[in-house]
Tab-separated table of C-alpha atoms in Angstrom:
chain	number	residue	atom	x	y	z
A	9	MET	CA	23.413	24.543	25.480
A	10	THR	CA	19.623	24.495	24.272
A	11	ILE	CA	18.205	20.872	24.151
A	12	PRO	CA	15.774	20.991	21.040
A	13	PRO	CA	12.064	20.338	22.094
A	14	LYS	CA	10.714	16.921	21.545
A	15	ILE	CA	8.133	16.811	18.596
A	16	TRP	CA	7.345	13.447	18.532
A	17	ARG	CA	7.631	10.628	20.955
A	18	ASP	CA	11.597	11.198	22.073
A	19	TYR	CA	12.405	12.574	18.577
A	20	ASP	CA	13.278	16.429	18.283
A	21	GLN	CA	12.624	17.784	14.597
A	22	ALA	CA	15.731	17.198	13.201
A	23	GLU	CA	15.444	13.344	14.108
A	24	LEU	CA	11.832	13.310	13.594
A	25	ASP	CA	12.481	14.620	9.891
A	26	ARG	CA	15.548	11.803	9.591
A	27	GLN	CA	13.163	9.067	10.537
A	28	TYR	CA	10.449	9.918	7.986
A	29	ASN	CA	12.730	11.039	5.058
A	30	SER	CA	12.630	7.722	3.086
A	31	ARG	CA	14.411	8.707	0.311
A	32	GLY	CA	17.452	9.886	2.678
A	33	THR	CA	17.802	6.314	3.711
A	34	VAL	CA	19.261	5.296	0.347
A	35	PRO	CA	22.074	6.875	-1.706
A	36	ASP	CA	19.908	7.251	-4.724
A	37	PHE	CA	16.264	6.377	-4.505
A	38	GLY	CA	16.001	6.828	-8.372
A	39	ILE	CA	17.732	3.725	-8.875
A	40	TYR	CA	14.619	1.732	-7.693
A	41	THR	CA	12.031	3.845	-9.486
A	42	ARG	CA	13.923	3.442	-12.716
A	43	GLN	CA	13.854	-0.274	-11.880
A	44	TYR	CA	10.499	-0.162	-11.315
A	45	ALA	CA	9.555	1.528	-14.656
A	46	GLU	CA	11.984	-0.919	-16.849
A	47	ALA	CA	10.662	-4.016	-15.287
A	48	THR	CA	7.151	-2.916	-15.787
A	49	ARG	CA	7.877	-2.430	-19.630
A	50	ALA	CA	9.211	-5.919	-19.840
A	51	ALA	CA	6.020	-7.130	-17.798
A	52	ARG	CA	4.123	-5.628	-20.583
A	53	ALA	CA	5.890	-6.895	-23.146
A	54	SER	CA	5.638	-10.479	-21.820
A	55	LEU	CA	2.312	-10.599	-20.392
A	56	ALA	CA	-1.177	-10.500	-21.764
A	57	TRP	CA	-2.676	-7.077	-20.320
A	58	SER	CA	-4.929	-4.414	-21.145
A	59	GLU	CA	-6.209	-1.170	-19.608
A	60	ALA	CA	-9.824	-0.905	-18.119
A	61	SER	CA	-11.731	2.224	-16.556
A	62	TYR	CA	-13.382	2.135	-13.217
A	63	GLY	CA	-15.026	5.453	-13.414
A	64	ASP	CA	-15.144	8.482	-15.542
A	65	GLY	CA	-12.373	10.484	-14.085
A	66	PRO	CA	-8.803	10.917	-15.749
A	67	THR	CA	-7.328	8.795	-13.365
A	68	ASP	CA	-10.163	6.128	-12.892
A	69	ARG	CA	-7.832	3.489	-14.807
A	70	LEU	CA	-6.065	0.194	-13.909
A	71	ASP	CA	-3.924	-2.226	-15.873
A	72	VAL	CA	-5.337	-5.758	-16.121
A	73	TYR	CA	-2.687	-8.547	-16.036
A	74	ALA	CA	-4.649	-11.244	-17.014
A	75	ALA	CA	-4.625	-15.116	-15.340
A	76	ALA	CA	-4.133	-17.984	-17.516
A	77	GLN	CA	-7.463	-19.573	-16.287
A	78	PRO	CA	-10.584	-17.988	-15.495
A	79	GLY	CA	-12.269	-17.787	-11.684
A	80	ALA	CA	-8.623	-16.435	-10.506
A	81	PRO	CA	-7.992	-14.574	-7.543
A	82	LEU	CA	-7.936	-10.887	-8.276
A	83	LEU	CA	-4.692	-9.207	-6.631
A	84	VAL	CA	-4.918	-5.509	-6.682
A	85	PHE	CA	-1.629	-3.749	-5.970
A	86	LEU	CA	-1.431	0.027	-4.747
A	87	HIS	CA	1.752	1.768	-5.687
A	88	GLY	CA	3.680	4.144	-3.484
A	89	GLY	CA	5.340	7.434	-4.205
A	90	ASP	CA	4.736	9.694	-0.959
A	91	TRP	CA	0.939	10.256	-2.325
A	92	ARG	CA	2.566	12.438	-4.896
A	93	ALA	CA	4.268	10.548	-7.603
A	94	LEU	CA	4.538	7.100	-9.695
A	95	SER	CA	1.483	5.585	-11.519
A	96	LYS	CA	0.678	2.158	-12.643
A	97	ASP	CA	2.884	2.801	-15.658
A	98	ASP	CA	5.703	2.326	-12.987
A	99	SER	CA	4.046	-0.305	-11.121
A	100	GLY	CA	3.363	-3.562	-13.358
A	101	PHE	CA	6.828	-5.059	-12.339
A	102	VAL	CA	4.810	-6.800	-9.650
A	103	ALA	CA	2.661	-8.683	-11.989
A	104	PRO	CA	4.627	-11.617	-13.507
A	105	ALA	CA	5.249	-13.979	-10.822
A	106	TYR	CA	1.754	-13.559	-9.336
A	107	VAL	CA	0.013	-14.290	-12.923
A	108	ALA	CA	2.682	-17.340	-13.013
A	109	ALA	CA	1.305	-18.460	-9.459
A	110	GLY	CA	-2.265	-18.227	-11.063
A	111	ALA	CA	-3.501	-14.610	-10.222
A	112	CYS	CA	-5.213	-12.003	-12.004
A	113	VAL	CA	-3.020	-8.892	-11.346
A	114	LEU	CA	-4.696	-5.262	-11.209
A	115	VAL	CA	-2.245	-2.223	-10.947
A	116	ALA	CA	-4.430	0.706	-10.107
A	117	ASP	CA	-4.013	4.432	-10.802
A	118	PHE	CA	-5.505	7.042	-8.684
A	119	SER	CA	-5.433	10.772	-8.074
A	120	LEU	CA	-2.438	12.259	-6.647
A	121	VAL	CA	-1.653	14.981	-4.095
A	122	PRO	CA	-2.161	18.156	-4.355
A	123	ALA	CA	-5.105	17.586	-7.013
A	124	VAL	CA	-6.913	15.546	-4.168
A	125	SER	CA	-6.709	15.005	-0.321
A	126	ILE	CA	-5.567	11.282	0.817
A	127	ALA	CA	-9.105	10.975	2.145
A	128	ASP	CA	-10.319	11.614	-1.525
A	129	MET	CA	-7.587	8.883	-2.768
A	130	GLY	CA	-8.897	6.600	-0.301
A	131	ALA	CA	-12.305	7.117	-1.659
A	132	GLN	CA	-11.352	6.708	-5.177
A	133	VAL	CA	-9.642	3.698	-3.844
A	134	ARG	CA	-12.793	2.097	-2.282
A	135	ARG	CA	-14.724	3.050	-5.652
A	136	MET	CA	-12.070	1.134	-7.719
A	137	LEU	CA	-12.286	-1.929	-5.570
A	138	PHE	CA	-16.293	-2.065	-5.656
A	139	TRP	CA	-15.884	-1.626	-9.364
A	140	VAL	CA	-13.561	-4.626	-9.249
A	141	TRP	CA	-16.044	-6.801	-7.414
A	142	ARG	CA	-18.912	-5.923	-9.842
A	143	ASN	CA	-16.873	-6.732	-12.614
A	144	ALA	CA	-15.053	-9.910	-11.458
A	145	ALA	CA	-16.497	-12.078	-14.111
A	146	GLU	CA	-15.497	-9.556	-17.145
A	147	LEU	CA	-11.928	-9.572	-15.545
A	148	ASP	CA	-12.288	-13.561	-15.814
A	149	GLY	CA	-11.532	-13.251	-11.776
A	150	ASP	CA	-13.676	-14.518	-8.701
A	151	PRO	CA	-15.446	-11.756	-7.024
A	152	ALA	CA	-15.076	-13.911	-3.720
A	153	ARG	CA	-11.345	-13.840	-3.961
A	154	ILE	CA	-10.173	-10.392	-4.049
A	155	TYR	CA	-6.857	-9.332	-2.242
A	156	ILE	CA	-4.851	-5.945	-2.116
A	157	ALA	CA	-1.699	-5.111	-1.641
A	158	GLY	CA	0.217	-1.466	-1.202
A	159	HIS	CA	3.646	-0.255	-1.019
A	160	SER	CA	4.630	2.970	1.152
A	161	SER	CA	1.784	5.600	0.516
A	162	GLY	CA	-0.050	2.830	-1.068
A	163	ALA	CA	-0.110	1.078	2.372
A	164	ASN	CA	-1.872	3.690	3.848
A	165	LEU	CA	-4.505	3.077	1.007
A	166	VAL	CA	-4.583	-0.404	2.056
A	167	GLY	CA	-5.122	0.753	5.649
A	168	GLN	CA	-8.274	2.899	4.260
A	169	ALA	CA	-9.576	0.178	2.545
A	170	LEU	CA	-9.605	-2.166	5.495
A	171	MET	CA	-11.462	0.664	7.471
A	172	THR	CA	-14.239	0.487	4.958
A	173	ASP	CA	-17.686	-0.809	5.607
A	174	TRP	CA	-18.638	-2.565	2.294
A	175	ALA	CA	-22.186	-3.808	3.507
A	176	THR	CA	-23.362	-0.306	4.729
A	177	ASP	CA	-21.609	2.017	2.270
A	178	PHE	CA	-21.580	-0.059	-0.815
A	179	GLY	CA	-24.075	-3.029	-0.598
A	180	ALA	CA	-21.156	-5.166	-1.253
A	181	PRO	CA	-20.088	-8.281	1.040
A	182	ALA	CA	-18.602	-7.418	4.378
A	183	ASP	CA	-15.552	-9.390	3.564
A	184	LEU	CA	-14.970	-7.786	0.035
A	185	ILE	CA	-11.024	-7.819	0.805
A	186	LYS	CA	-10.072	-11.416	1.565
A	187	GLY	CA	-6.280	-10.569	2.637
A	188	ALA	CA	-4.175	-7.793	2.428
A	189	VAL	CA	-0.196	-6.818	2.215
A	190	PHE	CA	0.989	-3.941	3.878
A	191	MET	CA	4.524	-3.019	2.617
A	192	SER	CA	6.679	-0.065	4.162
A	193	GLY	CA	3.681	1.491	5.375
A	194	LEU	CA	2.744	3.703	8.141
A	195	GLY	CA	-0.284	3.173	10.513
A	196	ASP	CA	-0.134	6.425	12.018
A	197	LEU	CA	0.299	9.768	9.721
A	198	GLU	CA	0.641	12.082	12.919
A	199	PRO	CA	4.440	11.963	12.671
A	200	VAL	CA	4.543	12.755	8.845
A	201	ARG	CA	2.062	15.543	9.496
A	202	LEU	CA	4.629	16.885	12.169
A	203	SER	CA	7.704	16.342	9.829
A	204	PHE	CA	9.118	18.091	6.843
A	205	ARG	CA	7.021	16.222	4.558
A	206	ASN	CA	3.918	18.186	5.606
A	207	GLU	CA	4.927	21.426	3.486
A	208	ASN	CA	3.625	19.176	0.492
A	209	LEU	CA	1.168	16.920	2.061
A	210	LYS	CA	-0.818	19.329	3.973
A	211	PHE	CA	-2.353	17.024	6.287
A	212	THR	CA	-4.414	18.363	9.043
A	213	PRO	CA	-5.077	16.754	12.795
A	214	GLU	CA	-8.626	15.784	11.309
A	215	MET	CA	-7.382	14.148	8.272
A	216	VAL	CA	-4.623	12.127	10.125
A	217	ASP	CA	-7.398	10.734	12.292
A	218	ALA	CA	-9.633	9.676	9.625
A	219	VAL	CA	-7.283	7.676	7.440
A	220	SER	CA	-4.560	6.319	9.841
A	221	LEU	CA	-5.123	2.604	10.550
A	222	LEU	CA	-3.780	2.784	14.193
A	223	ARG	CA	-6.306	5.531	15.077
A	224	SER	CA	-9.506	3.963	13.513
A	225	GLY	CA	-10.232	1.872	16.936
A	226	GLU	CA	-13.693	0.338	16.299
A	227	ARG	CA	-13.923	1.769	12.770
A	228	VAL	CA	-12.253	-1.382	11.169
A	229	LYS	CA	-14.835	-3.599	9.702
A	230	SER	CA	-12.561	-5.909	7.578
A	231	ARG	CA	-11.867	-9.385	9.066
A	232	CYS	CA	-9.141	-11.069	6.889
A	233	PRO	CA	-5.477	-11.892	7.274
A	234	LEU	CA	-2.608	-9.219	6.858
A	235	LEU	CA	1.066	-9.621	5.808
A	236	VAL	CA	3.002	-6.633	7.225
A	237	ALA	CA	6.496	-5.991	5.600
A	238	VAL	CA	9.166	-3.466	6.252
A	239	GLY	CA	12.814	-3.480	5.198
A	240	ALA	CA	15.509	-3.965	7.853
A	241	LYS	CA	17.372	-1.141	6.460
A	242	GLU	CA	14.062	1.140	6.984
A	243	THR	CA	14.431	3.704	9.735
A	244	ALA	CA	13.423	2.804	13.354
A	245	ASP	CA	10.189	4.497	13.419
A	246	TYR	CA	9.201	2.995	10.145
A	247	ARG	CA	9.915	-0.493	11.842
A	248	ARG	CA	8.037	0.398	14.797
A	249	GLN	CA	5.045	1.287	12.997
A	250	SER	CA	5.045	-1.827	11.027
A	251	ARG	CA	5.175	-3.916	14.351
A	252	GLU	CA	2.301	-1.953	15.570
A	253	VAL	CA	0.351	-2.559	12.592
A	254	ALA	CA	0.593	-6.105	13.183
A	255	ALA	CA	0.115	-6.213	16.712
A	256	TYR	CA	-3.106	-3.940	16.058
A	257	TRP	CA	-4.539	-6.144	13.335
A	258	ARG	CA	-4.129	-9.235	15.765
A	259	GLY	CA	-5.851	-7.211	18.468
A	260	GLN	CA	-8.724	-6.958	16.124
A	261	GLY	CA	-9.266	-10.674	16.186
A	262	ASN	CA	-7.536	-11.046	12.846
A	263	VAL	CA	-4.360	-13.095	11.523
A	264	ALA	CA	-1.326	-10.807	11.018
A	265	GLU	CA	2.537	-11.943	10.075
A	266	LEU	CA	5.220	-9.794	10.057
A	267	PHE	CA	8.279	-9.878	7.737
A	268	GLU	CA	11.423	-7.692	8.576
A	269	LEU	CA	13.006	-7.997	5.162
A	270	SER	CA	16.814	-8.477	5.773
A	271	GLY	CA	18.944	-6.022	3.713
A	272	ARG	CA	16.054	-4.369	2.331
A	273	ASN	CA	15.431	-0.581	2.422
A	274	HIS	CA	12.365	1.307	1.766
A	275	PHE	CA	12.296	1.159	-1.853
A	276	ASP	CA	13.203	-2.442	-2.540
A	277	ALA	CA	11.084	-4.325	-0.177
A	278	VAL	CA	8.371	-4.337	-2.486
A	279	ILE	CA	10.763	-5.880	-5.015
A	280	GLU	CA	11.088	-8.683	-2.648
A	281	TRP	CA	7.405	-8.987	-2.576
A	282	ALA	CA	7.373	-9.555	-6.421
A	283	ASP	CA	10.274	-12.178	-6.198
A	284	PRO	CA	9.014	-15.811	-6.457
A	285	THR	CA	11.780	-16.982	-4.392
A	286	SER	CA	10.868	-15.004	-1.470
A	287	ALA	CA	9.006	-16.130	1.932
A	288	LEU	CA	6.921	-12.990	1.472
A	289	PHE	CA	5.964	-13.848	-2.012
A	290	ARG	CA	5.240	-17.443	-0.688
A	291	ALA	CA	2.967	-16.308	2.068
A	292	THR	CA	1.137	-14.105	-0.287
A	293	VAL	CA	0.182	-16.865	-2.670
A	294	THR	CA	-0.542	-18.962	-0.025
A	295	MET	CA	-3.046	-16.328	1.310
A	296	MET	CA	-4.459	-16.446	-1.972
A	297	GLY	CA	-4.888	-20.298	-2.035
A	298	LEU	CA	-2.507	-20.676	-4.781
A	299	SER	CA	0.626	-22.767	-5.236
A	300	ARG	CA	3.817	-21.448	-7.043
């Protein structure tokens, strides 16, 4: 009997592919994406919101869910979708609880694979965050209180934003990001590159090194608290990566808190973040200096 070769850590190709097949961890992931879209429609119907442009490109758009009071913290949400799917039109479901807590919630669009690389996607997110900082007053927000959150592939974009040298590259405050939430995400994209998913994503080793938080070493410039969350029903390697992201962030001299969400899978962990009764929600509003 031939033993299959190890591809990543102790995983052969079949097991590596299983570990990084997020859709394969639930019977029907479409249940959750439909829930995202339906709850977004409800949020748009119940909240004051508008669309803004942060650039000239067709995807340089974000939805602004206004806070009740001016000078509110600005919470930017970056959706998931394997860097290839979903949009702000599926992602406003995160807004109601945070608006009720006193935040202005910004749900961003950005270009997707294969139209752009994930490094290009990260650059677009950086431009967007700089725009948010410069235009905070027009959004009735506080430029000194910008927070970011991302789910799944959006968590990778959070990592890329945290690797940004805001002072050198943008002439903005070095602490432009005051806090971040990293949900069901990956700090190291090398196992994704080695998995079946790379047929669509086309990651190269150089790209993986450039955009992986756990490979960034001293390139990380941000100093802020980080909340890391992962569903208890996610695969072992997703949970391991979440633990390593939290440990890495602490090793950089920052505060990090890890949440393993009981009963949650890859697709509904973000729903718990938007639930005002959850510990993860409470930790997020506390990080922003708000109370429920």
